[in-house]
Amino acid sequence: MIEIDGSHGEGGGQILRTAVSLSAVTMEPVRVVNIRAGRPTPGLKNQHVAGIEVTGRLVNANINGLQVGSTTIEFLPGERRGGRISYDIGTAGAISLVLQAVLLPAILAPSPSYIEIHGGTDVLWSPPVDYIKHIFDFMLQKMGPKIEINLHRRGHYPRGGGRVSCSVEPVDKVHSIDFVEFGELNRVRGISHCVKLPAHVAHRQADAAESYLRDKGLEDIDIERKYWPKEEDPHLGAGSGIVIWAESDRNLRMGGDSLGKKGKPAEKVGREAARQLSDELSTGHAVDSHLCDMLVPYMAVAEGESSIGVTEVTSHLETNIWVVEKMLDIETKLEGKHGQPGKLTLKGTGISPSN
């Protein structure tokens, strides 16, 4: 059984998600110890339990230590399978982080999967579901996977109540990628939303983002405003946020996002997302600082050599590289200093459901 030290590097839930996800792909048991050891409240939280349990259902796994607060788990895969899975995190735990754990084994399953998760769609310390749908999924599909993500209801902290469904058509192989340079900017698109709040919040977020980007010389900008009349709003609690993305002539995307909170002006929310996107674009590299670590497990199981130019070498990227090296015994080459733009190259294992 492979043992992974959950306190290594960034030391958060990402190590756990990647280790369990790759275990479900390789069918090799894994033990993860010291889970989130450096966090104020170490061990598993509800969203980590959800990610492990849903992933386990895809491979009929036996799982030891699966409870909130546990700092050690053992994940023993049984057999690959697809099917319908529904799971309620029970809190505003991040749906996007659950999807990060389950999507890789789902795309290499022997049959299609339909996964429905209830929880938080727009919460701190995790990618918004709009980012997962419009940036992560868009870029991932260039590696072959066929994924459809649908956002049915938003869920903000603390009440949650969001609902997201995901349909996955499995593939026999994940293709390698060569995303080093972003190319020429074609356009900027985005979604600014608010729930249980006046419509002007969504408008002000979007207006501020557009104004910032136009001041930087960007022209083709279209940010959708989403809001609900008070009497028709189905959400449980108030919240707002914005996700914007740039599209290049090479048909690549990178993004920026920001969440609203009580006392934070909507204009600041919009400017934060726009500044983030502008900073990412200024490097000329193809893969933004949030997406780069998410792509690493897919590159690691792809057939052939993959290369990505990253806008920033982050601790999450460095940690995920370490995990795939431990789990798959592969070699990687990361060029660039921490906090600076860089380039990652690795040769994948070419895993397929028939292996």
CSV table of C-alpha atoms in Angstrom, one decimal:
chain,number,residue,atom,x,y,z
A,1,MET,CA,0.0,0.0,0.0
A,2,ILE,CA,1.3,3.4,-1.0
A,3,GLU,CA,1.6,5.8,1.9
A,4,ILE,CA,1.3,9.6,1.4
A,5,ASP,CA,2.1,12.2,4.0
A,6,GLY,CA,-0.7,14.6,4.0
A,7,SER,CA,1.3,17.3,5.8
A,8,HIS,CA,3.8,17.6,2.9
A,9,GLY,CA,4.1,21.0,1.1
A,10,GLU,CA,0.9,22.9,1.0
A,11,GLY,CA,-0.5,20.3,3.4
A,12,GLY,CA,-4.2,20.8,2.7
A,13,GLY,CA,-7.0,18.7,1.3
A,14,GLN,CA,-5.6,18.7,-2.2
A,15,ILE,CA,-3.0,16.0,-1.3
A,16,LEU,CA,-5.8,13.8,-0.1
A,17,ARG,CA,-8.0,14.4,-3.2
A,18,THR,CA,-5.2,13.7,-5.7
A,19,ALA,CA,-4.0,10.6,-3.9
A,20,VAL,CA,-7.5,9.1,-3.6
A,21,SER,CA,-8.3,10.0,-7.2
A,22,LEU,CA,-5.2,8.4,-8.6
A,23,SER,CA,-5.7,5.3,-6.4
A,24,ALA,CA,-9.2,5.0,-8.0
A,25,VAL,CA,-7.6,5.2,-11.4
A,26,THR,CA,-4.6,2.8,-10.8
A,27,MET,CA,-6.6,0.5,-8.5
A,28,GLU,CA,-3.6,0.7,-6.1
A,29,PRO,CA,-4.6,1.0,-2.4
A,30,VAL,CA,-3.3,4.2,-0.6
A,31,ARG,CA,-3.0,5.3,3.0
A,32,VAL,CA,-2.9,9.1,3.6
A,33,VAL,CA,-1.6,10.1,7.0
A,34,ASN,CA,-1.3,13.5,8.8
A,35,ILE,CA,-4.3,14.8,6.8
A,36,ARG,CA,-4.4,18.7,7.0
A,37,ALA,CA,-2.0,18.5,9.9
A,38,GLY,CA,-1.0,22.1,9.7
A,39,ARG,CA,-4.5,23.5,9.6
A,40,PRO,CA,-6.3,25.2,12.6
A,41,THR,CA,-8.7,22.2,12.6
A,42,PRO,CA,-6.7,19.2,11.3
A,43,GLY,CA,-8.3,16.2,9.7
A,44,LEU,CA,-11.2,15.6,7.4
A,45,LYS,CA,-14.0,18.1,6.9
A,46,ASN,CA,-17.4,17.3,5.4
A,47,GLN,CA,-16.3,18.2,1.9
A,48,HIS,CA,-13.3,15.9,2.1
A,49,VAL,CA,-15.4,13.0,3.4
A,50,ALA,CA,-17.8,13.7,0.4
A,51,GLY,CA,-15.0,13.6,-2.1
A,52,ILE,CA,-13.6,10.4,-0.8
A,53,GLU,CA,-16.9,8.7,-0.5
A,54,VAL,CA,-18.2,9.6,-3.9
A,55,THR,CA,-14.8,8.6,-5.5
A,56,GLY,CA,-15.1,5.3,-3.6
A,57,ARG,CA,-18.5,4.6,-5.1
A,58,LEU,CA,-16.9,4.7,-8.5
A,59,VAL,CA,-14.5,1.8,-7.7
A,60,ASN,CA,-16.5,0.0,-5.0
A,61,ALA,CA,-13.8,0.9,-2.5
A,62,ASN,CA,-13.3,-0.2,1.1
A,63,ILE,CA,-12.5,3.0,3.1
A,64,ASN,CA,-11.1,3.1,6.6
A,65,GLY,CA,-11.0,6.2,8.8
A,66,LEU,CA,-13.7,8.0,6.8
A,67,GLN,CA,-15.2,10.4,9.4
A,68,VAL,CA,-14.9,14.1,10.1
A,69,GLY,CA,-11.8,14.9,12.1
A,70,SER,CA,-9.9,11.8,11.0
A,71,THR,CA,-6.2,12.4,10.2
A,72,THR,CA,-5.6,9.0,8.5
A,73,ILE,CA,-7.6,7.2,5.9
A,74,GLU,CA,-7.0,4.0,3.9
A,75,PHE,CA,-8.6,3.7,0.4
A,76,LEU,CA,-8.8,0.2,-1.1
A,77,PRO,CA,-10.3,0.2,-4.6
A,78,GLY,CA,-12.4,-2.8,-5.6
A,79,GLU,CA,-13.6,-2.6,-9.2
A,80,ARG,CA,-14.2,0.2,-11.7
A,81,ARG,CA,-17.8,1.2,-12.5
A,82,GLY,CA,-19.9,4.1,-13.6
A,83,GLY,CA,-23.5,4.8,-12.7
A,84,ARG,CA,-25.6,7.4,-10.9
A,85,ILE,CA,-24.4,9.0,-7.7
A,86,SER,CA,-26.1,11.6,-5.6
A,87,TYR,CA,-24.5,13.1,-2.5
A,88,ASP,CA,-25.4,15.9,-0.1
A,89,ILE,CA,-22.4,17.4,1.6
A,90,GLY,CA,-24.7,18.6,4.3
A,91,THR,CA,-23.0,22.0,4.6
A,92,ALA,CA,-21.7,24.8,2.3
A,93,GLY,CA,-18.7,22.5,1.7
A,94,ALA,CA,-17.3,23.1,-1.8
A,95,ILE,CA,-18.9,21.1,-4.6
A,96,SER,CA,-16.0,22.0,-6.9
A,97,LEU,CA,-13.5,20.2,-4.5
A,98,VAL,CA,-15.6,17.1,-4.6
A,99,LEU,CA,-15.6,17.2,-8.4
A,100,GLN,CA,-11.8,17.5,-8.3
A,101,ALA,CA,-11.6,14.2,-6.6
A,102,VAL,CA,-14.2,12.2,-8.6
A,103,LEU,CA,-13.8,13.4,-12.2
A,104,LEU,CA,-10.5,11.7,-13.0
A,105,PRO,CA,-11.7,8.2,-12.2
A,106,ALA,CA,-15.1,9.0,-13.8
A,107,ILE,CA,-13.6,9.8,-17.2
A,108,LEU,CA,-11.6,6.5,-17.0
A,109,ALA,CA,-14.6,4.4,-15.8
A,110,PRO,CA,-15.9,1.5,-17.9
A,111,SER,CA,-19.4,3.2,-18.3
A,112,PRO,CA,-20.9,6.7,-18.1
A,113,SER,CA,-21.5,8.4,-14.8
A,114,TYR,CA,-24.0,10.9,-13.6
A,115,ILE,CA,-23.0,12.7,-10.4
A,116,GLU,CA,-25.2,15.1,-8.5
A,117,ILE,CA,-23.7,17.0,-5.5
A,118,HIS,CA,-25.5,19.3,-3.0
A,119,GLY,CA,-23.5,21.9,-1.1
A,120,GLY,CA,-21.6,25.1,-1.7
A,121,THR,CA,-21.1,26.4,-5.3
A,122,ASP,CA,-19.4,29.8,-4.4
A,123,VAL,CA,-17.4,29.5,-1.2
A,124,LEU,CA,-14.0,30.7,0.1
A,125,TRP,CA,-10.8,28.7,-0.6
A,126,SER,CA,-12.2,26.8,-3.6
A,127,PRO,CA,-12.9,27.4,-7.2
A,128,PRO,CA,-16.4,28.7,-8.0
A,129,VAL,CA,-18.5,26.2,-10.0
A,130,ASP,CA,-18.6,28.8,-12.8
A,131,TYR,CA,-14.8,28.5,-13.0
A,132,ILE,CA,-15.0,24.7,-13.1
A,133,LYS,CA,-17.6,24.8,-15.8
A,134,HIS,CA,-16.2,27.5,-18.1
A,135,ILE,CA,-12.5,27.3,-17.6
A,136,PHE,CA,-11.4,23.9,-16.1
A,137,ASP,CA,-13.9,21.8,-18.0
A,138,PHE,CA,-13.3,23.7,-21.2
A,139,MET,CA,-9.5,23.2,-21.0
A,140,LEU,CA,-9.8,19.6,-19.8
A,141,GLN,CA,-12.0,18.6,-22.7
A,142,LYS,CA,-9.0,19.3,-25.0
A,143,MET,CA,-7.5,16.2,-23.4
A,144,GLY,CA,-10.4,14.0,-24.6
A,145,PRO,CA,-12.9,13.8,-21.7
A,146,LYS,CA,-16.5,14.6,-22.4
A,147,ILE,CA,-18.0,16.3,-19.4
A,148,GLU,CA,-21.2,18.3,-19.0
A,149,ILE,CA,-21.5,20.4,-15.8
A,150,ASN,CA,-24.9,22.0,-15.0
A,151,LEU,CA,-25.5,24.5,-12.2
A,152,HIS,CA,-29.0,24.1,-10.9
A,153,ARG,CA,-28.9,26.2,-7.8
A,154,ARG,CA,-26.2,28.3,-6.1
A,155,GLY,CA,-25.1,27.7,-2.6
A,156,HIS,CA,-23.2,30.3,-0.5
A,157,TYR,CA,-21.7,30.1,3.0
A,158,PRO,CA,-23.0,29.4,5.5
A,159,ARG,CA,-26.3,27.8,4.4
A,160,GLY,CA,-25.2,26.0,1.2
A,161,GLY,CA,-28.1,24.4,-0.6
A,162,GLY,CA,-26.4,24.5,-4.0
A,163,ARG,CA,-27.0,21.8,-6.5
A,164,VAL,CA,-24.7,20.8,-9.4
A,165,SER,CA,-24.9,17.8,-11.7
A,166,CYS,CA,-22.2,16.4,-13.9
A,167,SER,CA,-22.5,13.9,-16.8
A,168,VAL,CA,-19.3,12.1,-17.8
A,169,GLU,CA,-18.8,10.0,-20.9
A,170,PRO,CA,-15.7,7.9,-20.3
A,171,VAL,CA,-12.7,7.8,-22.7
A,172,ASP,CA,-10.2,5.0,-23.2
A,173,LYS,CA,-7.2,7.4,-23.1
A,174,VAL,CA,-6.4,10.9,-21.9
A,175,HIS,CA,-4.5,12.8,-24.5
A,176,SER,CA,-1.4,14.8,-23.8
A,177,ILE,CA,-1.4,18.6,-24.1
A,178,ASP,CA,1.1,21.3,-25.2
A,179,PHE,CA,-0.3,24.5,-23.7
A,180,VAL,CA,2.7,26.7,-23.2
A,181,GLU,CA,1.9,30.1,-24.7
A,182,PHE,CA,-1.6,31.6,-24.4
A,183,GLY,CA,-1.5,33.4,-27.7
A,184,GLU,CA,-3.3,36.5,-28.8
A,185,LEU,CA,-6.3,37.6,-26.7
A,186,ASN,CA,-9.6,37.4,-28.6
A,187,ARG,CA,-12.2,38.3,-26.1
A,188,VAL,CA,-13.2,38.3,-22.4
A,189,ARG,CA,-16.4,36.7,-21.2
A,190,GLY,CA,-17.9,36.1,-17.7
A,191,ILE,CA,-20.7,35.7,-15.3
A,192,SER,CA,-21.5,38.1,-12.4
A,193,HIS,CA,-24.2,36.9,-10.1
A,194,CYS,CA,-26.1,37.7,-6.9
A,195,VAL,CA,-28.7,35.8,-5.0
A,196,LYS,CA,-31.1,37.0,-2.3
A,197,LEU,CA,-29.7,40.5,-3.0
A,198,PRO,CA,-30.7,43.4,-5.2
A,199,ALA,CA,-29.9,43.1,-8.9
A,200,HIS,CA,-27.6,46.1,-8.8
A,201,VAL,CA,-25.0,44.0,-7.0
A,202,ALA,CA,-24.5,41.8,-10.0
A,203,HIS,CA,-24.5,44.9,-12.3
A,204,ARG,CA,-21.9,46.8,-10.2
A,205,GLN,CA,-19.6,43.8,-10.0
A,206,ALA,CA,-19.7,43.4,-13.8
A,207,ASP,CA,-19.4,47.1,-14.5
A,208,ALA,CA,-16.3,47.5,-12.3
A,209,ALA,CA,-14.6,44.5,-13.9
A,210,GLU,CA,-15.3,45.8,-17.4
A,211,SER,CA,-14.1,49.3,-16.5
A,212,TYR,CA,-10.8,47.9,-15.1
A,213,LEU,CA,-10.2,45.7,-18.1
A,214,ARG,CA,-11.0,48.5,-20.6
A,215,ASP,CA,-8.5,50.8,-18.8
A,216,LYS,CA,-5.9,48.0,-19.5
A,217,GLY,CA,-6.7,48.2,-23.2
A,218,LEU,CA,-9.0,45.2,-23.5
A,219,GLU,CA,-12.0,45.7,-25.8
A,220,ASP,CA,-14.2,42.7,-26.6
A,221,ILE,CA,-15.8,42.2,-23.1
A,222,ASP,CA,-19.2,40.7,-22.3
A,223,ILE,CA,-20.1,39.8,-18.7
A,224,GLU,CA,-23.5,38.2,-18.1
A,225,ARG,CA,-25.4,39.5,-15.1
A,226,LYS,CA,-27.4,36.9,-13.3
A,227,TYR,CA,-29.9,37.6,-10.5
A,228,TRP,CA,-33.4,36.6,-9.4
A,229,PRO,CA,-36.5,38.6,-8.6
A,230,LYS,CA,-37.2,38.4,-4.8
A,231,GLU,CA,-40.4,36.4,-5.2
A,232,GLU,CA,-38.7,33.9,-7.5
A,233,ASP,CA,-35.4,33.4,-5.8
A,234,PRO,CA,-34.9,29.7,-4.9
A,235,HIS,CA,-31.7,30.1,-3.0
A,236,LEU,CA,-31.2,29.6,0.8
A,237,GLY,CA,-28.9,32.5,1.6
A,238,ALA,CA,-27.5,35.7,0.2
A,239,GLY,CA,-24.3,35.8,-1.7
A,240,SER,CA,-22.6,37.2,-4.8
A,241,GLY,CA,-19.5,36.6,-7.0
A,242,ILE,CA,-18.0,37.0,-10.4
A,243,VAL,CA,-16.0,34.7,-12.7
A,244,ILE,CA,-14.4,36.1,-15.9
A,245,TRP,CA,-12.3,34.4,-18.5
A,246,ALA,CA,-10.1,35.4,-21.4
A,247,GLU,CA,-10.2,33.4,-24.7
A,248,SER,CA,-7.2,33.3,-27.1
A,249,ASP,CA,-6.7,32.7,-30.8
A,250,ARG,CA,-5.4,29.3,-29.8
A,251,ASN,CA,-8.8,28.5,-28.3
A,252,LEU,CA,-7.4,28.5,-24.7
A,253,ARG,CA,-9.0,30.1,-21.6
A,254,MET,CA,-7.7,31.5,-18.3
A,255,GLY,CA,-9.7,33.0,-15.6
A,256,GLY,CA,-10.1,35.3,-12.6
A,257,ASP,CA,-12.8,35.3,-9.9
A,258,SER,CA,-13.8,37.0,-6.7
A,259,LEU,CA,-16.5,36.5,-4.0
A,260,GLY,CA,-18.7,39.1,-2.4
A,261,LYS,CA,-19.2,39.3,1.4
A,262,LYS,CA,-21.0,41.5,3.8
A,263,GLY,CA,-19.4,44.9,3.9
A,264,LYS,CA,-17.3,44.4,0.8
A,265,PRO,CA,-18.4,46.8,-2.0
A,266,ALA,CA,-19.5,45.1,-5.2
A,267,GLU,CA,-17.1,47.3,-7.1
A,268,LYS,CA,-14.2,45.8,-5.2
A,269,VAL,CA,-15.4,42.3,-6.0
A,270,GLY,CA,-15.4,43.1,-9.7
A,271,ARG,CA,-12.0,44.8,-9.7
A,272,GLU,CA,-10.4,41.9,-7.8
A,273,ALA,CA,-11.4,39.4,-10.5
A,274,ALA,CA,-10.4,41.8,-13.3
A,275,ARG,CA,-7.0,42.5,-11.7
A,276,GLN,CA,-6.4,38.8,-11.2
A,277,LEU,CA,-7.2,38.1,-14.8
A,278,SER,CA,-5.0,41.0,-16.1
A,279,ASP,CA,-2.1,39.8,-14.0
A,280,GLU,CA,-2.4,36.3,-15.3
A,281,LEU,CA,-2.6,37.5,-18.9
A,282,SER,CA,0.5,39.7,-18.5
A,283,THR,CA,2.8,36.6,-18.3
A,284,GLY,CA,1.9,35.3,-21.8
A,285,HIS,CA,1.7,31.8,-20.4
A,286,ALA,CA,-1.2,29.5,-21.2
A,287,VAL,CA,-2.4,28.1,-17.9
A,288,ASP,CA,-3.5,30.3,-15.0
A,289,SER,CA,-2.4,29.9,-11.4
A,290,HIS,CA,-5.6,28.2,-10.3
A,291,LEU,CA,-5.9,25.7,-13.2
A,292,CYS,CA,-2.3,24.5,-13.3
A,293,ASP,CA,-2.4,22.2,-10.3
A,294,MET,CA,-5.8,20.8,-11.3
A,295,LEU,CA,-4.4,19.7,-14.7
A,296,VAL,CA,-1.4,17.8,-13.1
A,297,PRO,CA,-3.2,14.5,-12.4
A,298,TYR,CA,-4.7,14.4,-15.9
A,299,MET,CA,-1.3,15.0,-17.5
A,300,ALA,CA,0.2,12.3,-15.3
A,301,VAL,CA,-2.2,9.6,-16.6
A,302,ALA,CA,-2.2,10.9,-20.2
A,303,GLU,CA,-0.6,9.1,-23.1
A,304,GLY,CA,2.6,10.8,-24.0
A,305,GLU,CA,4.5,13.9,-22.9
A,306,SER,CA,2.6,17.1,-21.8
A,307,SER,CA,3.8,20.6,-21.3
A,308,ILE,CA,2.1,23.6,-19.8
A,309,GLY,CA,3.3,27.2,-19.3
A,310,VAL,CA,2.0,28.4,-15.9
A,311,THR,CA,1.4,32.0,-15.0
A,312,GLU,CA,2.8,31.2,-11.5
A,313,VAL,CA,4.6,28.3,-9.8
A,314,THR,CA,2.3,27.9,-6.7
A,315,SER,CA,2.6,25.8,-3.6
A,316,HIS,CA,-0.5,23.9,-4.8
A,317,LEU,CA,1.3,23.1,-8.1
A,318,GLU,CA,4.4,21.9,-6.4
A,319,THR,CA,2.5,19.8,-3.9
A,320,ASN,CA,0.4,18.1,-6.6
A,321,ILE,CA,3.5,17.3,-8.6
A,322,TRP,CA,5.0,15.6,-5.5
A,323,VAL,CA,1.8,13.5,-5.1
A,324,VAL,CA,1.7,12.3,-8.7
A,325,GLU,CA,5.4,11.4,-8.5
A,326,LYS,CA,4.8,9.3,-5.3
A,327,MET,CA,1.6,7.7,-6.7
A,328,LEU,CA,2.7,6.9,-10.2
A,329,ASP,CA,6.5,6.8,-10.0
A,330,ILE,CA,6.9,9.3,-12.9
A,331,GLU,CA,9.5,12.0,-13.5
A,332,THR,CA,8.5,15.6,-13.9
A,333,LYS,CA,10.4,18.8,-14.9
A,334,LEU,CA,9.3,22.1,-13.4
A,335,GLU,CA,11.1,25.2,-14.6
A,336,GLY,CA,10.7,28.5,-12.8
A,337,LYS,CA,11.0,29.8,-9.3
A,338,HIS,CA,8.2,29.7,-6.7
A,339,GLY,CA,5.9,32.7,-7.2
A,340,GLN,CA,7.1,33.3,-10.8
A,341,PRO,CA,5.9,32.1,-14.2
A,342,GLY,CA,7.2,28.6,-15.2
A,343,LYS,CA,6.8,25.6,-17.3
A,344,LEU,CA,5.9,22.0,-16.3
A,345,THR,CA,6.7,19.0,-18.5
A,346,LEU,CA,6.0,15.4,-17.7
A,347,LYS,CA,5.4,12.1,-19.4
A,348,GLY,CA,2.2,10.4,-18.5
A,349,THR,CA,1.6,6.7,-17.8
A,350,GLY,CA,-1.1,6.3,-20.5
A,351,ILE,CA,-3.5,4.5,-18.1
A,352,SER,CA,-6.8,3.3,-19.7
A,353,PRO,CA,-9.8,1.4,-18.2
A,354,SER,CA,-8.6,-1.8,-19.9
A,355,ASN,CA,-5.2,-1.7,-18.2
